[in-house]
PDB file of N, CA and C in Angstrom:
ATOM      1  N   MET B   5      -0.756-124.858 114.805  1.00  0.00           N
ATOM      2  CA  MET B   5      -1.533-124.549 115.987  1.00  0.00           C
ATOM      3  C   MET B   5      -2.447-123.370 115.665  1.00  0.00           C
ATOM      4  N   THR B   6      -3.690-123.522 115.996  1.00  0.00           N
ATOM      5  CA  THR B   6      -4.651-122.440 115.781  1.00  0.00           C
ATOM      6  C   THR B   6      -4.718-121.563 117.030  1.00  0.00           C
ATOM      7  N   PHE B   7      -5.368-120.436 116.887  1.00  0.00           N
ATOM      8  CA  PHE B   7      -5.563-119.528 118.008  1.00  0.00           C
ATOM      9  C   PHE B   7      -6.330-120.219 119.136  1.00  0.00           C
ATOM     10  N   GLU B   8      -7.380-120.948 118.785  1.00  0.00           N
ATOM     11  CA  GLU B   8      -8.170-121.645 119.810  1.00  0.00           C
ATOM     12  C   GLU B   8      -7.330-122.693 120.535  1.00  0.00           C
ATOM     13  N   GLU B   9      -6.497-123.404 119.795  1.00  0.00           N
ATOM     14  CA  GLU B   9      -5.613-124.394 120.423  1.00  0.00           C
ATOM     15  C   GLU B   9      -4.623-123.713 121.362  1.00  0.00           C
ATOM     16  N   SER B  10      -4.090-122.581 120.938  1.00  0.00           N
ATOM     17  CA  SER B  10      -3.129-121.873 121.787  1.00  0.00           C
ATOM     18  C   SER B  10      -3.792-121.364 123.065  1.00  0.00           C
ATOM     19  N   LYS B  11      -5.039-120.902 122.970  1.00  0.00           N
ATOM     20  CA  LYS B  11      -5.753-120.462 124.178  1.00  0.00           C
ATOM     21  C   LYS B  11      -5.952-121.623 125.144  1.00  0.00           C
ATOM     22  N   ARG B  12      -6.295-122.789 124.606  1.00  0.00           N
ATOM     23  CA  ARG B  12      -6.467-123.961 125.477  1.00  0.00           C
ATOM     24  C   ARG B  12      -5.169-124.308 126.193  1.00  0.00           C
ATOM     25  N   VAL B  13      -4.064-124.219 125.486  1.00  0.00           N
ATOM     26  CA  VAL B  13      -2.765-124.511 126.098  1.00  0.00           C
ATOM     27  C   VAL B  13      -2.458-123.478 127.184  1.00  0.00           C
ATOM     28  N   ILE B  14      -2.681-122.217 126.889  1.00  0.00           N
ATOM     29  CA  ILE B  14      -2.426-121.163 127.873  1.00  0.00           C
ATOM     30  C   ILE B  14      -3.280-121.387 129.115  1.00  0.00           C
ATOM     31  N   TYR B  15      -4.551-121.634 128.930  1.00  0.00           N
ATOM     32  CA  TYR B  15      -5.440-121.843 130.080  1.00  0.00           C
ATOM     33  C   TYR B  15      -5.079-123.112 130.851  1.00  0.00           C
ATOM     34  N   SER B  16      -4.543-124.116 130.172  1.00  0.00           N
ATOM     35  CA  SER B  16      -4.167-125.356 130.859  1.00  0.00           C
ATOM     36  C   SER B  16      -2.944-125.139 131.751  1.00  0.00           C
ATOM     37  N   CYS B  17      -2.229-124.059 131.560  1.00  0.00           N
ATOM     38  CA  CYS B  17      -1.039-123.758 132.358  1.00  0.00           C
ATOM     39  C   CYS B  17      -1.348-122.912 133.584  1.00  0.00           C
ATOM     40  N   LYS B  18      -2.592-122.536 133.782  1.00  0.00           N
ATOM     41  CA  LYS B  18      -2.943-121.625 134.870  1.00  0.00           C
ATOM     42  C   LYS B  18      -2.578-122.153 136.245  1.00  0.00           C
ATOM     43  N   SER B  19      -2.590-123.462 136.424  1.00  0.00           N
ATOM     44  CA  SER B  19      -2.294-124.024 137.742  1.00  0.00           C
ATOM     45  C   SER B  19      -0.797-124.208 137.978  1.00  0.00           C
ATOM     46  N   LEU B  20       0.008-123.971 136.955  1.00  0.00           N
ATOM     47  CA  LEU B  20       1.456-124.132 137.081  1.00  0.00           C
ATOM     48  C   LEU B  20       2.089-122.867 137.653  1.00  0.00           C
ATOM     49  N   THR B  21       3.291-123.017 138.163  1.00  0.00           N
ATOM     50  CA  THR B  21       4.034-121.835 138.580  1.00  0.00           C
ATOM     51  C   THR B  21       4.377-121.028 137.334  1.00  0.00           C
ATOM     52  N   PHE B  22       4.762-119.775 137.532  1.00  0.00           N
ATOM     53  CA  PHE B  22       5.106-118.928 136.391  1.00  0.00           C
ATOM     54  C   PHE B  22       6.236-119.552 135.573  1.00  0.00           C
ATOM     55  N   ILE B  23       7.258-120.021 136.245  1.00  0.00           N
ATOM     56  CA  ILE B  23       8.408-120.607 135.547  1.00  0.00           C
ATOM     57  C   ILE B  23       7.989-121.851 134.778  1.00  0.00           C
ATOM     58  N   ALA B  24       7.223-122.735 135.402  1.00  0.00           N
ATOM     59  CA  ALA B  24       6.783-123.968 134.737  1.00  0.00           C
ATOM     60  C   ALA B  24       5.892-123.652 133.538  1.00  0.00           C
ATOM     61  N   ALA B  25       4.973-122.695 133.714  1.00  0.00           N
ATOM     62  CA  ALA B  25       4.087-122.310 132.610  1.00  0.00           C
ATOM     63  C   ALA B  25       4.893-121.678 131.479  1.00  0.00           C
ATOM     64  N   SER B  26       5.836-120.830 131.828  1.00  0.00           N
ATOM     65  CA  SER B  26       6.684-120.194 130.816  1.00  0.00           C
ATOM     66  C   SER B  26       7.486-121.233 130.037  1.00  0.00           C
ATOM     67  N   ASP B  27       8.061-122.178 130.758  1.00  0.00           N
ATOM     68  CA  ASP B  27       8.831-123.238 130.102  1.00  0.00           C
ATOM     69  C   ASP B  27       7.953-124.048 129.158  1.00  0.00           C
ATOM     70  N   ARG B  28       6.765-124.392 129.614  1.00  0.00           N
ATOM     71  CA  ARG B  28       5.834-125.189 128.797  1.00  0.00           C
ATOM     72  C   ARG B  28       5.428-124.427 127.539  1.00  0.00           C
ATOM     73  N   LEU B  29       5.054-123.174 127.692  1.00  0.00           N
ATOM     74  CA  LEU B  29       4.626-122.370 126.543  1.00  0.00           C
ATOM     75  C   LEU B  29       5.785-122.110 125.584  1.00  0.00           C
ATOM     76  N   GLN B  30       6.963-121.857 126.133  1.00  0.00           N
ATOM     77  CA  GLN B  30       8.126-121.641 125.272  1.00  0.00           C
ATOM     78  C   GLN B  30       8.431-122.891 124.454  1.00  0.00           C
ATOM     79  N   GLU B  31       8.354-124.037 125.085  1.00  0.00           N
ATOM     80  CA  GLU B  31       8.598-125.307 124.397  1.00  0.00           C
ATOM     81  C   GLU B  31       7.642-125.481 123.215  1.00  0.00           C
ATOM     82  N   ILE B  32       6.385-125.164 123.441  1.00  0.00           N
ATOM     83  CA  ILE B  32       5.371-125.318 122.392  1.00  0.00           C
ATOM     84  C   ILE B  32       5.590-124.304 121.274  1.00  0.00           C
ATOM     85  N   VAL B  33       5.788-123.051 121.631  1.00  0.00           N
ATOM     86  CA  VAL B  33       5.942-122.000 120.629  1.00  0.00           C
ATOM     87  C   VAL B  33       7.212-122.220 119.807  1.00  0.00           C
ATOM     88  N   PHE B  34       8.303-122.565 120.467  1.00  0.00           N
ATOM     89  CA  PHE B  34       9.561-122.762 119.746  1.00  0.00           C
ATOM     90  C   PHE B  34       9.520-123.982 118.829  1.00  0.00           C
ATOM     91  N   ALA B  35       8.607-124.910 119.094  1.00  0.00           N
ATOM     92  CA  ALA B  35       8.491-126.105 118.247  1.00  0.00           C
ATOM     93  C   ALA B  35       7.653-125.858 116.987  1.00  0.00           C
ATOM     94  N   LEU B  36       6.960-124.728 116.927  1.00  0.00           N
ATOM     95  CA  LEU B  36       6.140-124.422 115.756  1.00  0.00           C
ATOM     96  C   LEU B  36       7.031-124.167 114.540  1.00  0.00           C
ATOM     97  N   ASN B  37       6.592-124.662 113.396  1.00  0.00           N
ATOM     98  CA  ASN B  37       7.339-124.335 112.179  1.00  0.00           C
ATOM     99  C   ASN B  37       6.914-122.946 111.702  1.00  0.00           C
ATOM    100  N   LYS B  38       7.597-122.444 110.701  1.00  0.00           N
ATOM    101  CA  LYS B  38       7.354-121.075 110.230  1.00  0.00           C
ATOM    102  C   LYS B  38       5.913-120.875 109.774  1.00  0.00           C
ATOM    103  N   ALA B  39       5.382-121.825 109.020  1.00  0.00           N
ATOM    104  CA  ALA B  39       4.012-121.694 108.506  1.00  0.00           C
ATOM    105  C   ALA B  39       3.004-121.631 109.655  1.00  0.00           C
ATOM    106  N   ASP B  40       3.183-122.493 110.664  1.00  0.00           N
ATOM    107  CA  ASP B  40       2.263-122.487 111.804  1.00  0.00           C
ATOM    108  C   ASP B  40       2.386-121.195 112.611  1.00  0.00           C
ATOM    109  N   THR B  41       3.610-120.700 112.752  1.00  0.00           N
ATOM    110  CA  THR B  41       3.825-119.452 113.479  1.00  0.00           C
ATOM    111  C   THR B  41       3.139-118.288 112.771  1.00  0.00           C
ATOM    112  N   LEU B  42       3.321-118.201 111.469  1.00  0.00           N
ATOM    113  CA  LEU B  42       2.688-117.122 110.707  1.00  0.00           C
ATOM    114  C   LEU B  42       1.169-117.220 110.742  1.00  0.00           C
ATOM    115  N   GLU B  43       0.646-118.428 110.670  1.00  0.00           N
ATOM    116  CA  GLU B  43      -0.808-118.621 110.739  1.00  0.00           C
ATOM    117  C   GLU B  43      -1.334-118.166 112.099  1.00  0.00           C
ATOM    118  N   LEU B  44      -0.636-118.556 113.152  1.00  0.00           N
ATOM    119  CA  LEU B  44      -1.065-118.169 114.494  1.00  0.00           C
ATOM    120  C   LEU B  44      -1.024-116.646 114.655  1.00  0.00           C
ATOM    121  N   ILE B  45       0.020-116.022 114.198  1.00  0.00           N
ATOM    122  CA  ILE B  45       0.124-114.560 114.287  1.00  0.00           C
ATOM    123  C   ILE B  45      -1.001-113.900 113.497  1.00  0.00           C
ATOM    124  N   SER B  46      -1.297-114.426 112.324  1.00  0.00           N
ATOM    125  CA  SER B  46      -2.362-113.814 111.516  1.00  0.00           C
ATOM    126  C   SER B  46      -3.736-113.994 112.171  1.00  0.00           C
ATOM    127  N   GLN B  47      -3.936-115.097 112.893  1.00  0.00           N
ATOM    128  CA  GLN B  47      -5.206-115.311 113.580  1.00  0.00           C
ATOM    129  C   GLN B  47      -5.341-114.418 114.803  1.00  0.00           C
ATOM    130  N   ILE B  48      -4.250-114.219 115.510  1.00  0.00           N
ATOM    131  CA  ILE B  48      -4.300-113.424 116.734  1.00  0.00           C
ATOM    132  C   ILE B  48      -4.306-111.931 116.399  1.00  0.00           C
ATOM    133  N   GLY B  49      -3.366-111.491 115.596  1.00  0.00           N
ATOM    134  CA  GLY B  49      -3.301-110.082 115.221  1.00  0.00           C
ATOM    135  C   GLY B  49      -2.800-109.195 116.348  1.00  0.00           C
ATOM    136  N   ALA B  50      -3.386-109.304 117.507  1.00  0.00           N
ATOM    137  CA  ALA B  50      -2.998-108.552 118.697  1.00  0.00           C
ATOM    138  C   ALA B  50      -3.379-109.401 119.892  1.00  0.00           C
ATOM    139  N   ILE B  51      -2.979-108.970 121.073  1.00  0.00           N
ATOM    140  CA  ILE B  51      -3.342-109.745 122.258  1.00  0.00           C
ATOM    141  C   ILE B  51      -4.838-109.609 122.478  1.00  0.00           C
ATOM    142  N   PRO B  52      -5.573-110.718 122.389  1.00  0.00           N
ATOM    143  CA  PRO B  52      -7.020-110.658 122.579  1.00  0.00           C
ATOM    144  C   PRO B  52      -7.381-110.280 124.016  1.00  0.00           C
ATOM    145  N   GLU B  53      -8.501-109.634 124.174  1.00  0.00           N
ATOM    146  CA  GLU B  53      -8.926-109.181 125.493  1.00  0.00           C
ATOM    147  C   GLU B  53      -9.231-110.333 126.451  1.00  0.00           C
ATOM    148  N   ASP B  54      -9.521-111.519 125.928  1.00  0.00           N
ATOM    149  CA  ASP B  54      -9.831-112.614 126.844  1.00  0.00           C
ATOM    150  C   ASP B  54      -8.579-113.320 127.359  1.00  0.00           C
ATOM    151  N   ILE B  55      -7.403-112.839 126.949  1.00  0.00           N
ATOM    152  CA  ILE B  55      -6.151-113.316 127.527  1.00  0.00           C
ATOM    153  C   ILE B  55      -5.608-112.163 128.352  1.00  0.00           C
ATOM    154  N   GLY B  56      -5.557-112.364 129.653  1.00  0.00           N
ATOM    155  CA  GLY B  56      -5.105-111.301 130.534  1.00  0.00           C
ATOM    156  C   GLY B  56      -3.689-110.879 130.205  1.00  0.00           C
ATOM    157  N   HIS B  57      -3.440-109.586 130.255  1.00  0.00           N
ATOM    158  CA  HIS B  57      -2.104-109.065 130.005  1.00  0.00           C
ATOM    159  C   HIS B  57      -1.954-107.731 130.710  1.00  0.00           C
ATOM    160  N   ASP B  58      -0.726-107.379 130.965  1.00  0.00           N
ATOM    161  CA  ASP B  58      -0.417-106.124 131.633  1.00  0.00           C
ATOM    162  C   ASP B  58       0.178-105.189 130.598  1.00  0.00           C
ATOM    163  N   SER B  59      -0.495-104.103 130.327  1.00  0.00           N
ATOM    164  CA  SER B  59      -0.018-103.166 129.317  1.00  0.00           C
ATOM    165  C   SER B  59       0.794-102.028 129.936  1.00  0.00           C
ATOM    166  N   THR B  60       1.147-102.138 131.216  1.00  0.00           N
ATOM    167  CA  THR B  60       1.904-101.079 131.880  1.00  0.00           C
ATOM    168  C   THR B  60       3.197-100.792 131.141  1.00  0.00           C
ATOM    169  N   GLU B  61       3.955-101.833 130.818  1.00  0.00           N
ATOM    170  CA  GLU B  61       5.221-101.635 130.114  1.00  0.00           C
ATOM    171  C   GLU B  61       4.995-101.013 128.744  1.00  0.00           C
ATOM    172  N   ASP B  62       3.953-101.449 128.044  1.00  0.00           N
ATOM    173  CA  ASP B  62       3.638-100.864 126.745  1.00  0.00           C
ATOM    174  C   ASP B  62       3.374 -99.374 126.891  1.00  0.00           C
ATOM    175  N   TYR B  63       2.628 -99.013 127.912  1.00  0.00           N
ATOM    176  CA  TYR B  63       2.293 -97.607 128.137  1.00  0.00           C
ATOM    177  C   TYR B  63       3.552 -96.799 128.425  1.00  0.00           C
ATOM    178  N   LYS B  64       4.417 -97.363 129.254  1.00  0.00           N
ATOM    179  CA  LYS B  64       5.639 -96.668 129.638  1.00  0.00           C
ATOM    180  C   LYS B  64       6.528 -96.369 128.431  1.00  0.00           C
ATOM    181  N   THR B  65       6.529 -97.282 127.479  1.00  0.00           N
ATOM    182  CA  THR B  65       7.448 -97.123 126.353  1.00  0.00           C
ATOM    183  C   THR B  65       6.815 -96.453 125.143  1.00  0.00           C
ATOM    184  N   THR B  66       5.486 -96.371 125.094  1.00  0.00           N
ATOM    185  CA  THR B  66       4.848 -95.821 123.904  1.00  0.00           C
ATOM    186  C   THR B  66       4.094 -94.523 124.156  1.00  0.00           C
ATOM    187  N   SER B  67       3.794 -94.212 125.397  1.00  0.00           N
ATOM    188  CA  SER B  67       3.029 -93.014 125.686  1.00  0.00           C
ATOM    189  C   SER B  67       3.916 -91.776 125.668  1.00  0.00           C
ATOM    190  N   PRO B  68       3.488 -90.718 124.988  1.00  0.00           N
ATOM    191  CA  PRO B  68       4.279 -89.482 125.008  1.00  0.00           C
ATOM    192  C   PRO B  68       4.294 -88.842 126.396  1.00  0.00           C
ATOM    193  N   HIS B  69       3.348 -89.263 127.259  1.00  0.00           N
ATOM    194  CA  HIS B  69       3.265 -88.708 128.609  1.00  0.00           C
ATOM    195  C   HIS B  69       4.084 -89.499 129.599  1.00  0.00           C
ATOM    196  N   ALA B  70       4.720 -90.547 129.141  1.00  0.00           N
ATOM    197  CA  ALA B  70       5.462 -91.427 130.046  1.00  0.00           C
ATOM    198  C   ALA B  70       6.809 -90.844 130.444  1.00  0.00           C
ATOM    199  N   PHE B  71       7.218 -89.779 129.779  1.00  0.00           N
ATOM    200  CA  PHE B  71       8.556 -89.248 130.062  1.00  0.00           C
ATOM    201  C   PHE B  71       8.491 -87.994 130.873  1.00  0.00           C
TER     202      PHE B  71
END
């Protein structure tokens, strides 16, 4: 699976409930073999800005000012 393919899958889940989308994405990701997983990770590198994400938890756990 390429990065572009994974984005299409993620966007295709937008109309699903959180649980249904999570189940669908987990099924796809867990079915990837090691080579495909490593390729996908190398293509992504980090969470791209065009995929919405909440960095609040990251900030809480990594910021020296969070404590």
